[in-house]
Short mmCIF file of C-alpha atoms in Angstrom, two decimals:
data_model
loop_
_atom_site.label_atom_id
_atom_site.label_comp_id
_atom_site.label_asym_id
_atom_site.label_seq_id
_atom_site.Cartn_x
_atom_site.Cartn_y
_atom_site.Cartn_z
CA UNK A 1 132.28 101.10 99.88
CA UNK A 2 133.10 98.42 96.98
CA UNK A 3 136.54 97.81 96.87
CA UNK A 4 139.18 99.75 94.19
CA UNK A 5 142.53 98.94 92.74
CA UNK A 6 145.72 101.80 91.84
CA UNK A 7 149.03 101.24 90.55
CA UNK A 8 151.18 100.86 93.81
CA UNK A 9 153.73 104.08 93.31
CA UNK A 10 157.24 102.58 93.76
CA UNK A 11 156.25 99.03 91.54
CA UNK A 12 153.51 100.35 88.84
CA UNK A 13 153.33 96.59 87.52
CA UNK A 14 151.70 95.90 91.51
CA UNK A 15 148.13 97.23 92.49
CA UNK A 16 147.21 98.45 95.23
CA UNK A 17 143.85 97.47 96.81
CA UNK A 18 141.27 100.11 98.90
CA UNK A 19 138.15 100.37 100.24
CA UNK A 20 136.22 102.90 103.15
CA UNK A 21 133.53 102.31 106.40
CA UNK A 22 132.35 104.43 108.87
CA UNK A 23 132.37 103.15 112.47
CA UNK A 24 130.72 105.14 115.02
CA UNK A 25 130.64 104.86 118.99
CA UNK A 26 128.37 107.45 120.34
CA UNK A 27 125.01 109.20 119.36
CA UNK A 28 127.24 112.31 117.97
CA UNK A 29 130.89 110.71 117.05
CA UNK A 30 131.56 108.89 113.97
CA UNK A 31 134.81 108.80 111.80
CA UNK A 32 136.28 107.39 108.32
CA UNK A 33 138.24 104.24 108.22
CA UNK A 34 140.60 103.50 104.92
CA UNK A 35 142.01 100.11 104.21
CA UNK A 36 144.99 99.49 101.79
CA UNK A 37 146.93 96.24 101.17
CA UNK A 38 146.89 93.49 98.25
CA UNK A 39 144.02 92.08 96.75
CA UNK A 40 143.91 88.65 99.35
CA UNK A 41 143.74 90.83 102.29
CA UNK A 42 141.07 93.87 100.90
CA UNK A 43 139.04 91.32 99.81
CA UNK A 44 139.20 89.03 103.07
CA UNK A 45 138.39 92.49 105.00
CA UNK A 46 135.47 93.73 103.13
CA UNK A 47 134.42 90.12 103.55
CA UNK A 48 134.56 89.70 106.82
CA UNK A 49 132.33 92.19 108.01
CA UNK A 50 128.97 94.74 106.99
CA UNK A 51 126.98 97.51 107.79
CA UNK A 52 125.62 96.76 111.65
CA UNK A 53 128.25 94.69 112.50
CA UNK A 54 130.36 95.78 115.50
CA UNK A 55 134.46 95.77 114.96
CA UNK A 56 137.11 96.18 116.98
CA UNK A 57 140.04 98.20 115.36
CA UNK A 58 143.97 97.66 116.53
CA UNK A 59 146.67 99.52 115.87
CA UNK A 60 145.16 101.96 112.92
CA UNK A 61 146.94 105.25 112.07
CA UNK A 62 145.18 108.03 113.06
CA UNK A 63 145.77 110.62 109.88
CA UNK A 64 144.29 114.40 108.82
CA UNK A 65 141.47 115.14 106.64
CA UNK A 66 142.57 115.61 103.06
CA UNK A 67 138.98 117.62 101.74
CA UNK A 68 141.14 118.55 98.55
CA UNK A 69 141.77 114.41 97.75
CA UNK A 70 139.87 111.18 98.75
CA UNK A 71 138.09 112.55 101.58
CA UNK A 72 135.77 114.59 99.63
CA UNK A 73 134.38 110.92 98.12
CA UNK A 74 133.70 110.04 101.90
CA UNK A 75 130.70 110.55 104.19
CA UNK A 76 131.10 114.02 105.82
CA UNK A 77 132.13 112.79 109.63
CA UNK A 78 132.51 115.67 112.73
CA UNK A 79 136.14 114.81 112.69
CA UNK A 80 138.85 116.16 111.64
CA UNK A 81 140.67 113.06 111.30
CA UNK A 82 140.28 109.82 109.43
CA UNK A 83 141.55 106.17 110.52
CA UNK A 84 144.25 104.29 107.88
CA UNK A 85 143.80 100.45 108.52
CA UNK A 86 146.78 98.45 106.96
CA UNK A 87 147.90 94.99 106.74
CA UNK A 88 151.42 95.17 108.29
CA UNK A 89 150.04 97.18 111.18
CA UNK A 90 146.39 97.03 111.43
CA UNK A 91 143.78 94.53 112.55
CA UNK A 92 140.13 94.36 111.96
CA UNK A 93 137.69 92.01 113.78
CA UNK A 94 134.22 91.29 115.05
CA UNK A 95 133.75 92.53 118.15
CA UNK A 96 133.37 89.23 120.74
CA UNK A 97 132.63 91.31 124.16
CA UNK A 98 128.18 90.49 124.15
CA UNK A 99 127.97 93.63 126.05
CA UNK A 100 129.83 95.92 124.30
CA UNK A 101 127.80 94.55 121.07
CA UNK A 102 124.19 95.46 122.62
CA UNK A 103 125.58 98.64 124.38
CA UNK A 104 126.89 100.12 120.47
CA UNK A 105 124.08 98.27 118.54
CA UNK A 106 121.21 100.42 119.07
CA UNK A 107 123.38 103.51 117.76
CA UNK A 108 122.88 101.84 113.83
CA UNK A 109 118.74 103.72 114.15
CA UNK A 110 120.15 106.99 115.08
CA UNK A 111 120.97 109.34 111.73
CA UNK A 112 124.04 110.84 111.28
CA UNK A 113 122.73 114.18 110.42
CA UNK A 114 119.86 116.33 112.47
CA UNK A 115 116.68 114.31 112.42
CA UNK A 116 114.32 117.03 111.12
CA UNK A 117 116.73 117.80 108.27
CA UNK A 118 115.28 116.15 105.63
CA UNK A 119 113.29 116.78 102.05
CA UNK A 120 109.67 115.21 101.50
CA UNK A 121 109.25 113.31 98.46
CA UNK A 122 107.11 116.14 97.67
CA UNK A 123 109.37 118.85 98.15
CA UNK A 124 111.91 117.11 95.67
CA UNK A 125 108.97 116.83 93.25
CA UNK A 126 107.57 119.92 93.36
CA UNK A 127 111.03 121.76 93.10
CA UNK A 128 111.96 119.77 90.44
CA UNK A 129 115.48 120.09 88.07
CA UNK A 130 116.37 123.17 90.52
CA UNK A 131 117.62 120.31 92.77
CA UNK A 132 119.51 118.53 90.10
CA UNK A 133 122.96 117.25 91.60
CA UNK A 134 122.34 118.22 94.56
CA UNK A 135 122.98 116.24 97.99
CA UNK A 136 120.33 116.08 100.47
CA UNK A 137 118.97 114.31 103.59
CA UNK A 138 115.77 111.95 102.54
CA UNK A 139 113.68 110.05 105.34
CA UNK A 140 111.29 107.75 103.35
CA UNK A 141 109.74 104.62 103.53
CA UNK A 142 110.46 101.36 101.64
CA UNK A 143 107.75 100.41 99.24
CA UNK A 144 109.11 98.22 96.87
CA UNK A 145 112.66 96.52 96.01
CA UNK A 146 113.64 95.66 92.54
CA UNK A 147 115.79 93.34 90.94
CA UNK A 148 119.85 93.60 91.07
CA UNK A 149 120.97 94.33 87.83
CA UNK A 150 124.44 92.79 86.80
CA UNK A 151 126.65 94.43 84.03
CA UNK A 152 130.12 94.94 82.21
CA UNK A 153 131.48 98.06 81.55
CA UNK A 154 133.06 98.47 78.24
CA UNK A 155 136.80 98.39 79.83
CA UNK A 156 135.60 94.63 81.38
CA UNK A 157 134.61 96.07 84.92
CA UNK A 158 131.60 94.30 86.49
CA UNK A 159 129.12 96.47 88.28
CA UNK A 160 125.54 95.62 89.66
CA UNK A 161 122.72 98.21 90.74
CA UNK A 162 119.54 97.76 92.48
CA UNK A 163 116.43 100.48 92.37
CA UNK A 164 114.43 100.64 95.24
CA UNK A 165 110.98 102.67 95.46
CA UNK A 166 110.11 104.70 98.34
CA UNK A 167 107.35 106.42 99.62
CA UNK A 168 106.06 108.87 102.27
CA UNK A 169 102.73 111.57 102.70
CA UNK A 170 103.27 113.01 99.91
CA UNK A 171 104.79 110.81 97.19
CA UNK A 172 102.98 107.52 96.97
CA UNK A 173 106.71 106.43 94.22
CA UNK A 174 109.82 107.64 94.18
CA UNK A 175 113.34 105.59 92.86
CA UNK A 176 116.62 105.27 94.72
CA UNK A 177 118.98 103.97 93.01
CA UNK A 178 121.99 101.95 94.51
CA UNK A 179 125.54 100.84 92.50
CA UNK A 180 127.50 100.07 95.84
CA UNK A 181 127.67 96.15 96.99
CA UNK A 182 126.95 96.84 100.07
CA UNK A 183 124.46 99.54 99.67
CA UNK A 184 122.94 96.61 97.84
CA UNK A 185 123.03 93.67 99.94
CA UNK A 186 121.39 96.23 103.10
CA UNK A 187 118.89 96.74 100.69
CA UNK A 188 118.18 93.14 99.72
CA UNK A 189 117.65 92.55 103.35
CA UNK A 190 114.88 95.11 104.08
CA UNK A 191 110.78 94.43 104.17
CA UNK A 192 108.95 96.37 101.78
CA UNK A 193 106.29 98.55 103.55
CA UNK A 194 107.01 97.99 107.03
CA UNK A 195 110.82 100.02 106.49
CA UNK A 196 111.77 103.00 107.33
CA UNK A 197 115.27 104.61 105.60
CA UNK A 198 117.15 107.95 106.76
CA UNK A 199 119.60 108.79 103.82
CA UNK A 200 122.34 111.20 104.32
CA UNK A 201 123.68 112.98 101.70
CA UNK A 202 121.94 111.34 98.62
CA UNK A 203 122.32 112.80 95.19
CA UNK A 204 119.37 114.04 93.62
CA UNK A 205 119.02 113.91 89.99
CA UNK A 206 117.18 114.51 87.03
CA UNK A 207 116.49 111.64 84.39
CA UNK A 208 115.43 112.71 81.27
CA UNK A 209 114.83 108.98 80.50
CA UNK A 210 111.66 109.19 83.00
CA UNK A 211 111.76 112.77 82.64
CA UNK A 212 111.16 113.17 86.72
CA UNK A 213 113.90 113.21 89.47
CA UNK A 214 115.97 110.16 91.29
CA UNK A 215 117.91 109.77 94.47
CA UNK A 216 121.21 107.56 94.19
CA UNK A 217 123.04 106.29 96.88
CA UNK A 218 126.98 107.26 96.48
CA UNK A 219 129.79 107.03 98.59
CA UNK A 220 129.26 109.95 100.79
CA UNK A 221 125.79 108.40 101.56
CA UNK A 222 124.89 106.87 105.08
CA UNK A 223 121.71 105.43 105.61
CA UNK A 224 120.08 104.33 108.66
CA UNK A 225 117.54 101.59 109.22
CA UNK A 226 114.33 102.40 110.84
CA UNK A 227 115.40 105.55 112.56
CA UNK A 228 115.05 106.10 115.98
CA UNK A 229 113.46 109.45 115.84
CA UNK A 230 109.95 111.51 116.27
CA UNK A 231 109.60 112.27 112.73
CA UNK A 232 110.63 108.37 111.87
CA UNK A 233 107.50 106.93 114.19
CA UNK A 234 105.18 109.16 112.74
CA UNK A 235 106.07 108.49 109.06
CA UNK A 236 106.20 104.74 110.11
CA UNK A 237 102.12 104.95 111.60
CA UNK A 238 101.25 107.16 108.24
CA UNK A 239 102.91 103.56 106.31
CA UNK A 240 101.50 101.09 108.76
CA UNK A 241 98.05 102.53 107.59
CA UNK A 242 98.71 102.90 104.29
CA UNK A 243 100.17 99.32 103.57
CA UNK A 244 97.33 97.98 105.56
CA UNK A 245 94.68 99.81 103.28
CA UNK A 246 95.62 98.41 100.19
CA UNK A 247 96.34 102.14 98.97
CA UNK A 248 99.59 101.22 97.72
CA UNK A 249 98.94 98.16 95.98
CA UNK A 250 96.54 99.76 94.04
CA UNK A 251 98.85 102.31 92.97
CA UNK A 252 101.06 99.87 91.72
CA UNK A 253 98.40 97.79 89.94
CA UNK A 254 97.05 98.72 86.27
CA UNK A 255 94.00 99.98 86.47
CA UNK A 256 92.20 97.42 83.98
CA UNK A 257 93.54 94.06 83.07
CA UNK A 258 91.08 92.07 80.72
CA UNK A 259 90.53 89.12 82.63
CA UNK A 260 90.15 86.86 79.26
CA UNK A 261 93.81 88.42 78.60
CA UNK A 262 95.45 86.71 81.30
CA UNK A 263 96.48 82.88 80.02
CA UNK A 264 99.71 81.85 82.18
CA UNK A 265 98.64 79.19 84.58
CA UNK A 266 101.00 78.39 87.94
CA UNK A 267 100.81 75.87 91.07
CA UNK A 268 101.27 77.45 94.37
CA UNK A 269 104.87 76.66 94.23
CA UNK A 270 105.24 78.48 91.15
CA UNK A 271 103.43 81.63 92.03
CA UNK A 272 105.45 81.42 95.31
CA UNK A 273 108.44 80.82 93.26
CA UNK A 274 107.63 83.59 91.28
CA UNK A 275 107.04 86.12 93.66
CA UNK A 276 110.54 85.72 95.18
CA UNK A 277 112.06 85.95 92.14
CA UNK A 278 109.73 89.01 90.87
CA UNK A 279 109.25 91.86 92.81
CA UNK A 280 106.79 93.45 90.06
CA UNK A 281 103.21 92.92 89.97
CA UNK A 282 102.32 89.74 87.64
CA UNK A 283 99.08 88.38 86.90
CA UNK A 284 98.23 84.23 86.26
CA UNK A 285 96.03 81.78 86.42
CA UNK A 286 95.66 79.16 89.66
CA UNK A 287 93.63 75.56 89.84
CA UNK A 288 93.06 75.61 93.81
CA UNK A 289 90.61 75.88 96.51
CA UNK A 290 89.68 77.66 99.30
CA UNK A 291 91.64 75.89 102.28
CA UNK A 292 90.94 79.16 104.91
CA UNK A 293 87.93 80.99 104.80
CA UNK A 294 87.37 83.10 108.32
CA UNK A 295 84.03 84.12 108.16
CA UNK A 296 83.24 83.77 111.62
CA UNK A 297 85.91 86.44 112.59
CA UNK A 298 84.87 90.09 113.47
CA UNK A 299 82.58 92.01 111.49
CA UNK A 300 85.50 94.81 111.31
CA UNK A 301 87.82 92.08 109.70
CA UNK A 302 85.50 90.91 107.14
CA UNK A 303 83.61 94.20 106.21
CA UNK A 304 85.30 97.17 105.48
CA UNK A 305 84.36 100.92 104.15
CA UNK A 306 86.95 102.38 101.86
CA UNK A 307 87.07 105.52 100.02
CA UNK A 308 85.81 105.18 96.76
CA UNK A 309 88.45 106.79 94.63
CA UNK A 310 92.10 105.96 96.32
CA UNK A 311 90.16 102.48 98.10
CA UNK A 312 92.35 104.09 101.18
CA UNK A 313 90.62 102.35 104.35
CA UNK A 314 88.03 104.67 106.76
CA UNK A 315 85.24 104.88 109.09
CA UNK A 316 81.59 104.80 108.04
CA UNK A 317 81.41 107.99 110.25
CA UNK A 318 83.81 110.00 108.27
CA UNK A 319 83.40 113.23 106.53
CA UNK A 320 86.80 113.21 104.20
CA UNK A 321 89.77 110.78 103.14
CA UNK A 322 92.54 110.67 105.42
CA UNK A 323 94.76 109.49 102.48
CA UNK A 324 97.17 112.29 101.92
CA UNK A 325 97.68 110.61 98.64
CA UNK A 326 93.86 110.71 97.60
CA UNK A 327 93.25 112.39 94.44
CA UNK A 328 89.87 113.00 95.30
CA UNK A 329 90.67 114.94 98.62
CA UNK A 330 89.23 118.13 97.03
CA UNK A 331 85.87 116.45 95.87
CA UNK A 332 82.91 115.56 97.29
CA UNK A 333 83.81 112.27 99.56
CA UNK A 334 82.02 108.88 98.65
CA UNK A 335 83.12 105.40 100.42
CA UNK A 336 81.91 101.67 99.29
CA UNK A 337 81.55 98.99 101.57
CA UNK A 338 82.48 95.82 101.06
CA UNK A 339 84.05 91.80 101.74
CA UNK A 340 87.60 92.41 102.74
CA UNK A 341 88.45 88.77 103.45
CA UNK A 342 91.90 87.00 103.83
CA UNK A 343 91.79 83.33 102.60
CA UNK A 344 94.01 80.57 101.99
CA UNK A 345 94.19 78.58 98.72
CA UNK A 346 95.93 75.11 98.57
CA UNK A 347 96.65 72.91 95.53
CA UNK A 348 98.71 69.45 95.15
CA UNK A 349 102.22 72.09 95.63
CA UNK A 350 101.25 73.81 98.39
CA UNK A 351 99.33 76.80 100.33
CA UNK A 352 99.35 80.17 99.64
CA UNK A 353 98.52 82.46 103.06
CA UNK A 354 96.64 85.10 103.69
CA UNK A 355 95.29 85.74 99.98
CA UNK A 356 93.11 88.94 99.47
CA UNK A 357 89.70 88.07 98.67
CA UNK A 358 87.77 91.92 98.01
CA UNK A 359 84.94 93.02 96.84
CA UNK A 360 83.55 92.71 93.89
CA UNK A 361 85.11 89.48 93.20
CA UNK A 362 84.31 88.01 96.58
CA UNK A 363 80.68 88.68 95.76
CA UNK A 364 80.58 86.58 93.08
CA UNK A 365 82.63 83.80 94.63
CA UNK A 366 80.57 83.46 97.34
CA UNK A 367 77.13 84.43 96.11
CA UNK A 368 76.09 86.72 98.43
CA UNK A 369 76.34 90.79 99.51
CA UNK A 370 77.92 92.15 102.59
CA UNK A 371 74.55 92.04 104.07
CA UNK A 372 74.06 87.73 103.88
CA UNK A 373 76.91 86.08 104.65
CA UNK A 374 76.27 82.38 103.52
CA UNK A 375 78.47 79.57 105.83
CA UNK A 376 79.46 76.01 105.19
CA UNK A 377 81.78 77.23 101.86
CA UNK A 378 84.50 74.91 102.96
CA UNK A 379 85.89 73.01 99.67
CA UNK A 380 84.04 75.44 97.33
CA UNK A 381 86.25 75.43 94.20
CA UNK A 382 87.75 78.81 93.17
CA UNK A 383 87.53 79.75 89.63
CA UNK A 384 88.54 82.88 88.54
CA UNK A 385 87.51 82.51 84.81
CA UNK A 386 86.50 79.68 82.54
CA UNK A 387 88.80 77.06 81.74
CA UNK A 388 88.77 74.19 79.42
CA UNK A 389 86.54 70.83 81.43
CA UNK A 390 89.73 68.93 80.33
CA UNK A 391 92.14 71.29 81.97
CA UNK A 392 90.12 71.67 85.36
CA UNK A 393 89.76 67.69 84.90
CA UNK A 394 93.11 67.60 85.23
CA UNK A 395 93.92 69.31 87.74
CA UNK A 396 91.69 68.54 90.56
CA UNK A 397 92.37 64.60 89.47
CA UNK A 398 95.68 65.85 90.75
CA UNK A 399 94.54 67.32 93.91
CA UNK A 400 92.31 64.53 94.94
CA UNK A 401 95.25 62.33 94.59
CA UNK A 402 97.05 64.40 96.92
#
């Protein structure tokens, strides 16, 4: 948890400095840990260590549950007792036996609470304000990680908080929001779509700002990184399939965008630039060409059937969406086939990799249907819309001198 600062009792001109982990040793045994001391030394612990690290511990007092006092801020543990880590007694360190380290490591995917204790997105949804401030159990996958916000309180306290959208069978968007550091910095380090979280005890809310319901991480929350569990691999094959349909992208994109409308032009290096520093879908204008084109790949690779209303990928031989998500699951079913082509396009900055290239716009690039598939398109110049001769002048006089 972030670190806090009391009045020390006996000097009330001194503060004291605190903050809680949870270390755990064994599929079913976990416990509390509290450190006090002075700022130098909290801040040199909480520094000196994070979530899926391995410690060792010396010398901590082992002291009773308090429910009625801070213990009811702290992750509910099987214990009855909690560890109190100080600086005249206590030390703290990263655990240096290799074997140890990979014997406790693989614990981090195992959830603290029963694995098929959870809410679906949907459930939360569909019940709605009766859940508000409640704490549940959440197993979700990652779908997209915003920005960390930075702020002052007005008493002068600084404070960040990151919102992170998740997804599962039944929810295609749902927020979590985090306020903790470290909460914060585990989230920072997580891939988008290929992430699976277990959340224990997260508060469910109701924000009359969106007017639909949030999770928030607090300090009584555990998560746990791609689970080790049934209903964790089955969620993560539902995602896999999902991501690599193109379903969720879509869900995030506008549904019209005038292409005349869009008038902010980028290098590579921008748009890459860009892209790390914006998580949320942005639209722009690049001068570059085609460096990859893999036509000559499988037919599977370069041709695919989609349904026509959620663009969720399927078989020419199906009879419904498998999209859980589709809102056309109750309707008569209709699929479109089309280019589904992954290309690389270079410029004077750089490459970009692996670049969708889909139908209808691939169409019209290349000048042909799916069923005449024209070769010999390396150094075609891509042009999304008209530009000014002078600009596109410009820029490829820049390319060829590069």
């Amino acid at each position: 948890t972030d670190v806090k600062s009391f009045p020390d009792r006996k000097n009330a001109s001194v503060d004291r400095f605190t903050f809680g982990f949870t270390i755990k040793d064994s599929p079913d045994f976990f416990i509390n840990v509290t450190a006090w001391g002075n700022d130098r030394y909290i801040t040199g612990l909480t520094n000196s260590f994070s979530i899926g690290d391995c410690v060792t511990i010396e010398n901590a007092l082992i002291s009773t549950k308090d429910l009625e006092k801070g213990d009811r801020f702290s992750p509910a543990t099987p214990s009855h007792y909690r560890l109190l880590v100080t600086e005249a007694h206590s030390l703290v360190s990263l655990c240096a036996d290799m074997d140890t380290t990979d014997r406790l490591l693989p614990l981090i995917h195992l959830p603290v609470k029963d694995s098929t204790d959870f809410y679906p997105l949907g459930d939360i949804v569909a019940n709605g304000q009766k859940l508000d401030g409640s704490v549940i159990n959440i197993l979700a996958a990652v779908k997209l990680i915003g920005e960390t916000k930075q702020f002052t309180t007005s008493d002068g306290r600084k404070g960040q908080r990151l919102e992170v959208k998740l997804f599962d069978d039944s929810v295609s968007s749902f927020p979590l929001v985090c306020w903790d550091r470290e909460a914060i910095q585990l989230m920072q380090t997580l891939i988008p779509k290929e992430t699976l979280l277990f959340i224990a005890d997260a508060k469910i809310s109701f924000d009359s700002f969106r007017s639909s319901m949030v999770a928030t991480v607090n300090s009584r929350s555990i998560i746990t990184v791609n689970p080790d569990t049934k209903e964790a691999s089955l969620l993560f094959s539902y995602a896999k399939e999902v991501s690599e349909s193109g379903a969720l992208d879509q869900d995030e994109t506008p549904e019209y965008v005038p292409v005349e409308s869009i008038t902010d032009v980028y290098t590579v290096r921008q748009l890459k630039q860009k892209a790390q520093e914006n998580p949320e879908v942005f639209f722009g204008i690049t001068f570059s060409f085609i460096s990859k084109l893999d036509l000559d790949s499988s037919v599977s690779k370069v041709i695919r059937t989609r349904c026509s209303r959620c663009k969720f990928l399927v078989s020419v031989d199906m009879l419904s969406c498998t999209n859980q998500l589709c809102p056309g699951r109750d309707q008569v079913f209709s699929t479109t086939t089309g280019f589904d082509l992954l290309v690389d396009l270079s410029d004077h900055t750089g490459t970009l990799q692996a670049c969708y290239l889909r139908s209808p716009v691939a169409e019209k690039t290349l000048g042909c249907t799916v069923s005449i598939i024209k070769t010999g398109v390396r150094g075609t110049i891509l042009a999304c819309s008209l530009a000014h001769p002078g600009e596109v002048k410009q820029h490829m006089s820049a390319l060829l001198q590069h």
